[in-house]
CSV table of C-alpha atoms and ligand atoms in Angstrom, one decimal:
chain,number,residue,atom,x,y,z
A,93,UNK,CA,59.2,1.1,254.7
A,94,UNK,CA,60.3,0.9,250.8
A,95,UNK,CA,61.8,-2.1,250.2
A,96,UNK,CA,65.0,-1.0,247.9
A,97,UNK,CA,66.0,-2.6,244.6
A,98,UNK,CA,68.9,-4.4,243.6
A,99,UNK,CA,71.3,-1.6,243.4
A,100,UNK,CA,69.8,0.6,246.6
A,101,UNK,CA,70.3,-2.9,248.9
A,102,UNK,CA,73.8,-3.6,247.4
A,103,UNK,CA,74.8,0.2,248.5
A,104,UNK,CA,72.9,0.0,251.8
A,105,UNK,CA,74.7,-3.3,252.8
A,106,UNK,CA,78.3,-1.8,251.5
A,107,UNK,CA,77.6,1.1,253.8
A,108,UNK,CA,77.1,-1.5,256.8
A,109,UNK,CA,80.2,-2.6,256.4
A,110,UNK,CA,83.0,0.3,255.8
A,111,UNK,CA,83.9,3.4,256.7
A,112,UNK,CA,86.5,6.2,256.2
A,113,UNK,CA,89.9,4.9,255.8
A,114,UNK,CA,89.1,1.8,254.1
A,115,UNK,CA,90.0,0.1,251.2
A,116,UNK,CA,87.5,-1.4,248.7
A,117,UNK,CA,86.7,-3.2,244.9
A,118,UNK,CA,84.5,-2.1,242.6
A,119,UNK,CA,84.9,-4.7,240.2
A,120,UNK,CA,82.9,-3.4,237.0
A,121,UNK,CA,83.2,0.7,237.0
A,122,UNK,CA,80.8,0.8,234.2
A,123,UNK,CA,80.1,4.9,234.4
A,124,UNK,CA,81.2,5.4,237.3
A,125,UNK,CA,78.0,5.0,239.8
A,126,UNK,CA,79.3,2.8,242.0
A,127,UNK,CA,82.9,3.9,242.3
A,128,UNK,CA,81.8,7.3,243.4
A,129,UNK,CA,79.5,5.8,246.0
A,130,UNK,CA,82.5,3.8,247.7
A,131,UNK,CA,85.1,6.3,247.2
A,132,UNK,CA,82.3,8.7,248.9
A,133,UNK,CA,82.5,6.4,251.5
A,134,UNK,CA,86.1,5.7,252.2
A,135,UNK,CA,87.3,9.3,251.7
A,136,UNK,CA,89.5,11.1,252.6
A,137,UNK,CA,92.2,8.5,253.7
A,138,UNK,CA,90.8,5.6,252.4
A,139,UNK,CA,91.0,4.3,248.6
A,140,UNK,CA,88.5,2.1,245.4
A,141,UNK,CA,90.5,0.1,243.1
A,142,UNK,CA,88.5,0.0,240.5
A,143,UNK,CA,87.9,-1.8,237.3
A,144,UNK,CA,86.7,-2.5,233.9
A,145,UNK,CA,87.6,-4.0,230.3
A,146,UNK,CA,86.6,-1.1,228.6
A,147,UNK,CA,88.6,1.8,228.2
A,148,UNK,CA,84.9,4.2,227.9
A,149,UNK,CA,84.4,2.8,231.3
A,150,UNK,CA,87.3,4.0,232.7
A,151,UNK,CA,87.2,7.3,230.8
A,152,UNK,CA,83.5,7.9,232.1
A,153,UNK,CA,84.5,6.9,235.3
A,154,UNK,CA,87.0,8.8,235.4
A,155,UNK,CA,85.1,12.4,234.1
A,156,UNK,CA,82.7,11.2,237.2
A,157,UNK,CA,85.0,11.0,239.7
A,158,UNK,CA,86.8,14.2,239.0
A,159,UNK,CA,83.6,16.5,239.1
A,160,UNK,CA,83.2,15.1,242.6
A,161,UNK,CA,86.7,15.9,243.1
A,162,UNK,CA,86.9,11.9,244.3
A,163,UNK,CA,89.7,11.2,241.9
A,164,UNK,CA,92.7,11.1,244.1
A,165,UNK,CA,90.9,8.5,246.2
A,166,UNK,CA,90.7,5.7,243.4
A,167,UNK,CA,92.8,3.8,241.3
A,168,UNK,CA,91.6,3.0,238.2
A,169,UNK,CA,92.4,-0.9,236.4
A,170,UNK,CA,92.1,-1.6,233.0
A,171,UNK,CA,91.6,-4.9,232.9
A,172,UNK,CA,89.7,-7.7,234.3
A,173,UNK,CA,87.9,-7.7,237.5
A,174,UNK,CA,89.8,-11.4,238.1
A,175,UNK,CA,92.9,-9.7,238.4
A,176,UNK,CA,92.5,-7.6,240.8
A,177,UNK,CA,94.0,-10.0,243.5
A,178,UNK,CA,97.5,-9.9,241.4
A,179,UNK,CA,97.3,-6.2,241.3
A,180,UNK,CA,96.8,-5.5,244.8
A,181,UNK,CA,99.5,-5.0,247.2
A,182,UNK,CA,99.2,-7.5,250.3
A,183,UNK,CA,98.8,-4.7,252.7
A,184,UNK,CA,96.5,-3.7,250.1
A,185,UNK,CA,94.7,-7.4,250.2
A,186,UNK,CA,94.4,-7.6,254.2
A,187,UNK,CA,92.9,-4.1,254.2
A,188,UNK,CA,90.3,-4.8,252.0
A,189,UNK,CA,86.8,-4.5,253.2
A,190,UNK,CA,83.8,-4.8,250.5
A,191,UNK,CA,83.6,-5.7,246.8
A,192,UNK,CA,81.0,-5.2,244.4
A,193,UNK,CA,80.1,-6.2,241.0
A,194,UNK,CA,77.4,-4.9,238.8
A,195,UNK,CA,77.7,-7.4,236.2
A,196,UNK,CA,75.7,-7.0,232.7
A,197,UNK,CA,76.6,-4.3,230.0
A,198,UNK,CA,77.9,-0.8,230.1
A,199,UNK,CA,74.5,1.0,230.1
A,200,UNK,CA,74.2,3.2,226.4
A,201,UNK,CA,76.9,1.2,225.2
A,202,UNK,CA,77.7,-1.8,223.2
A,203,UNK,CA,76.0,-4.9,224.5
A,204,UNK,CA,77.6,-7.8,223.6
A,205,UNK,CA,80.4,-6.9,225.8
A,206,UNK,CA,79.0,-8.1,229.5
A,207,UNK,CA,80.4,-9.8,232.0
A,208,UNK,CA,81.0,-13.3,231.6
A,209,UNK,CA,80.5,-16.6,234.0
A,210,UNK,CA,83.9,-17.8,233.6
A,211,UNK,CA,85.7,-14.4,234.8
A,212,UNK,CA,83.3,-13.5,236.9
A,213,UNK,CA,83.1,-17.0,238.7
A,214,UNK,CA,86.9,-17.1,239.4
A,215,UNK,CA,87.0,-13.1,240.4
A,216,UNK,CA,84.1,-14.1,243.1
A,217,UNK,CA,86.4,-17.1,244.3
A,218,UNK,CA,89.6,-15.4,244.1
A,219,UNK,CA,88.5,-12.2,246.2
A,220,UNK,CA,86.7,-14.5,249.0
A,221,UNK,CA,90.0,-16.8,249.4
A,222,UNK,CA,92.5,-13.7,249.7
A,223,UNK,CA,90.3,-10.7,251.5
A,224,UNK,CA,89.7,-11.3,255.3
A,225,UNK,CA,87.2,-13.6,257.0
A,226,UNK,CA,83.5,-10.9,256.9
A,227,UNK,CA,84.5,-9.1,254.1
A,228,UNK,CA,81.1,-9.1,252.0
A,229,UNK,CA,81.3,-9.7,248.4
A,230,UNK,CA,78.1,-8.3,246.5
A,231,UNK,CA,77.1,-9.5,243.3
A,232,UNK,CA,74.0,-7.6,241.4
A,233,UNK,CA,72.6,-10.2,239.0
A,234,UNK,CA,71.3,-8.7,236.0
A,235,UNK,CA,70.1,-11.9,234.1
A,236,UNK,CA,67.1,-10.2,231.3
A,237,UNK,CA,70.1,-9.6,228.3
A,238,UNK,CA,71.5,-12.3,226.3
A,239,UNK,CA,74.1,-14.2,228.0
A,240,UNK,CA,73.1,-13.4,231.5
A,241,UNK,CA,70.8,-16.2,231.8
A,242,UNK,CA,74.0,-17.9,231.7
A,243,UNK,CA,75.9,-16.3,233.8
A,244,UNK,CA,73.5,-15.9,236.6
A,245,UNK,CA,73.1,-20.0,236.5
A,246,UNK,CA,76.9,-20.1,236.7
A,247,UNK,CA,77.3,-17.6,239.7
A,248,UNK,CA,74.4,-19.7,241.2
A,249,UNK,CA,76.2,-23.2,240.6
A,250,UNK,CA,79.2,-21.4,242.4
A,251,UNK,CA,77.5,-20.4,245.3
A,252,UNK,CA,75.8,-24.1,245.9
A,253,UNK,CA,79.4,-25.7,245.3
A,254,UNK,CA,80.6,-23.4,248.2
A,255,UNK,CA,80.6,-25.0,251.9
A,256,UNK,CA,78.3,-23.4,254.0
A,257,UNK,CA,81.0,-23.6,257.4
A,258,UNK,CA,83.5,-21.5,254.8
A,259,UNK,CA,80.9,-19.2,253.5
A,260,UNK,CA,77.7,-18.1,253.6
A,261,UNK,CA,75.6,-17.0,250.8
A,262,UNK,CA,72.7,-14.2,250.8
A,263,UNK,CA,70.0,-13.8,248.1
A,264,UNK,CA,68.4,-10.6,248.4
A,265,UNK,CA,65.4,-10.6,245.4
A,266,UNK,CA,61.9,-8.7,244.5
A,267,UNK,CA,59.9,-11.6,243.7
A,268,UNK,CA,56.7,-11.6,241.4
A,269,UNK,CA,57.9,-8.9,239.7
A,270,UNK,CA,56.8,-8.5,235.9
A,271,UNK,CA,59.9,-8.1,234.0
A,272,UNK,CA,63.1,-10.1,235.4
A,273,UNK,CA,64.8,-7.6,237.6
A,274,UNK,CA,68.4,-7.7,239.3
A,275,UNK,CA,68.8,-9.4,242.4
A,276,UNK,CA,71.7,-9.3,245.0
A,277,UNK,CA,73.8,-12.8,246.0
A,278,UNK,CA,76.3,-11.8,248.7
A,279,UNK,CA,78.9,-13.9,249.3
A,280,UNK,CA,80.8,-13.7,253.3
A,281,UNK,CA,84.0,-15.7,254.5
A,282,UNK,CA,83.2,-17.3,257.7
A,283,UNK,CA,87.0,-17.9,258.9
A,284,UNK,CA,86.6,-21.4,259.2
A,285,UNK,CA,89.4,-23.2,257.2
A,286,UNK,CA,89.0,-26.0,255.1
A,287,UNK,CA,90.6,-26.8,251.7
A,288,UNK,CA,87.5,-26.9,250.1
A,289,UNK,CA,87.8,-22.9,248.9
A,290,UNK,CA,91.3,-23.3,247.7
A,291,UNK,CA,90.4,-26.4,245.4
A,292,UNK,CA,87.7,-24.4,244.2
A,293,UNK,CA,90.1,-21.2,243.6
A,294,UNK,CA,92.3,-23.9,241.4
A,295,UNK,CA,89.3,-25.7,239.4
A,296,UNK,CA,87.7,-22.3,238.5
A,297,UNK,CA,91.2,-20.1,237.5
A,298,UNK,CA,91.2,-23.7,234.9
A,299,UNK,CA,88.2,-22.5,233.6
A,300,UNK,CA,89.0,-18.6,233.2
A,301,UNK,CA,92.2,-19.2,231.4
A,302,UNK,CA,90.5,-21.1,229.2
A,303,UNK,CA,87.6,-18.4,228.7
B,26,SAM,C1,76.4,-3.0,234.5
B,26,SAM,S1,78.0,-2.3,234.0
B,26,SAM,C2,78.5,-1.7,235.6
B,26,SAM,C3,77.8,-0.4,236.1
B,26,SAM,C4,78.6,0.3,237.1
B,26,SAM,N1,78.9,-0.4,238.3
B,26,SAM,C5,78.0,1.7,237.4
B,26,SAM,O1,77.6,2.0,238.6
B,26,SAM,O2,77.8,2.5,236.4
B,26,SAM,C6,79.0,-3.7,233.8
B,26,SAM,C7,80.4,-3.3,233.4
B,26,SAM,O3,81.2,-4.5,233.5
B,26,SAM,C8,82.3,-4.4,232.6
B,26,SAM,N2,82.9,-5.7,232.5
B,26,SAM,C9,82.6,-6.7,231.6
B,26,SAM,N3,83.5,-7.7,231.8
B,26,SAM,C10,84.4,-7.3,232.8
B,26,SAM,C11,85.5,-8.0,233.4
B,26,SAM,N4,85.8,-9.2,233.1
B,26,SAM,N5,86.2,-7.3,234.4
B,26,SAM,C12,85.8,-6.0,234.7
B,26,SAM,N6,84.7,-5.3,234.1
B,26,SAM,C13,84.0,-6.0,233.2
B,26,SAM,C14,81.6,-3.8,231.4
B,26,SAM,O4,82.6,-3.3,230.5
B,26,SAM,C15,80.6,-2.8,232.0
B,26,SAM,O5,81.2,-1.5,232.0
């Protein structure tokens, strides 16, 4: 057995949970790594919305996709990942079954543009209070670059605030490793109601308005 890293679990456990016909997030295309794995995955009849703030993102997503032929299987959104809710169509909203964030930098790009807690925080609540009860919702956690420190602490807050009979929370982690690598939160709906989750979904939109 090989334990896998950050990235190699996030795509094992996505691949637990969907299959052909599906619809799923990627909610930072970056170049394009993860959105072909998932639009692999759903194909043919299935379909990735996927998205980024930066329009090389999309473009080198996009040149991905179509030498894989996988184009007609994704839509492509540029804008941020805490829109995607408001984008989606409710059909499109019930169907969905796995979303995924890589958060950090575009890799070989500029690198003060990363994800940041505030969006990312109210993307992670907004998909787990609209998308179905078992619908996982994978966070990698790069934390070594400026900023991401921060964020990681912010995603972490989140996922303590959260009540464990509305959802649970997964850490997935190489420990005593040398430098600090990525590690996997995944975040899963339970079913159970409570309004905890919705006063949550209204404190932390607050915050992302304001940045
Ligand atoms: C680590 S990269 C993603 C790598 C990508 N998943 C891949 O497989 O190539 C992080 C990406 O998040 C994007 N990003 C930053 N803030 C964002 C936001 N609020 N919404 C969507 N994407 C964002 C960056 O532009 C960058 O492309």
């Amino acid at each position: 057995m090989t334990l896998p890293k950050a990235v190699a679990f996030a795509h094992w456990m996505i691949a637990q949970n969907i299959r052909p016909g599906d619809t799923v997030i990627d909610a930072t295309c970056g170049n394009g790594g993860d959105t072909v794995f998932l639009a692999e995955a759903v194909s043919p009849a299935g379909h990735v919305h996927a998205f980024d703030i930066q329009s090389e993102a999309i473009q080198a997503t996009y040149a991905r996709l179509k030498k894989e032929s996988l184009e007609p299987h994704v839509t492509l959104h540029h804008c941020s990942h805490d829109y995607a809710v408001s984008v989606l169509t409710e059909a499109e909203r019930t169907s969905v079954r796995a979303a995924v964030f890589n958060l950090g930098y575009l890799p070989g790009s500029d690198k003060q543009i990363v994800t940041s807690a505030s969006s990312t925080t109210a993307a992670v609540l907004s998909y787990l209070h609209t998308f179905p009860p078992g619908v996982p919702v994978i966070v990698v956690i790069y934390h070594g670059h400026p900023g991401g420190n921060a964020e990681r602490t912010a995603v972490e807050n989140l996922a303590a605030e959260l009540s464990e009979q509305e959802v649970r929370v997964l850490r997935y982690s190489l420990e005593f490793q040398e430098k600090a690598p990525p590690y996997v939160l995944t975040f899963e709906k339970t079913g159970e109601e409570s309004p905890h989750l919705s006063n949550l979904v209204q404190a932390y939109s607050h915050i992302s308005t304001k940045g």
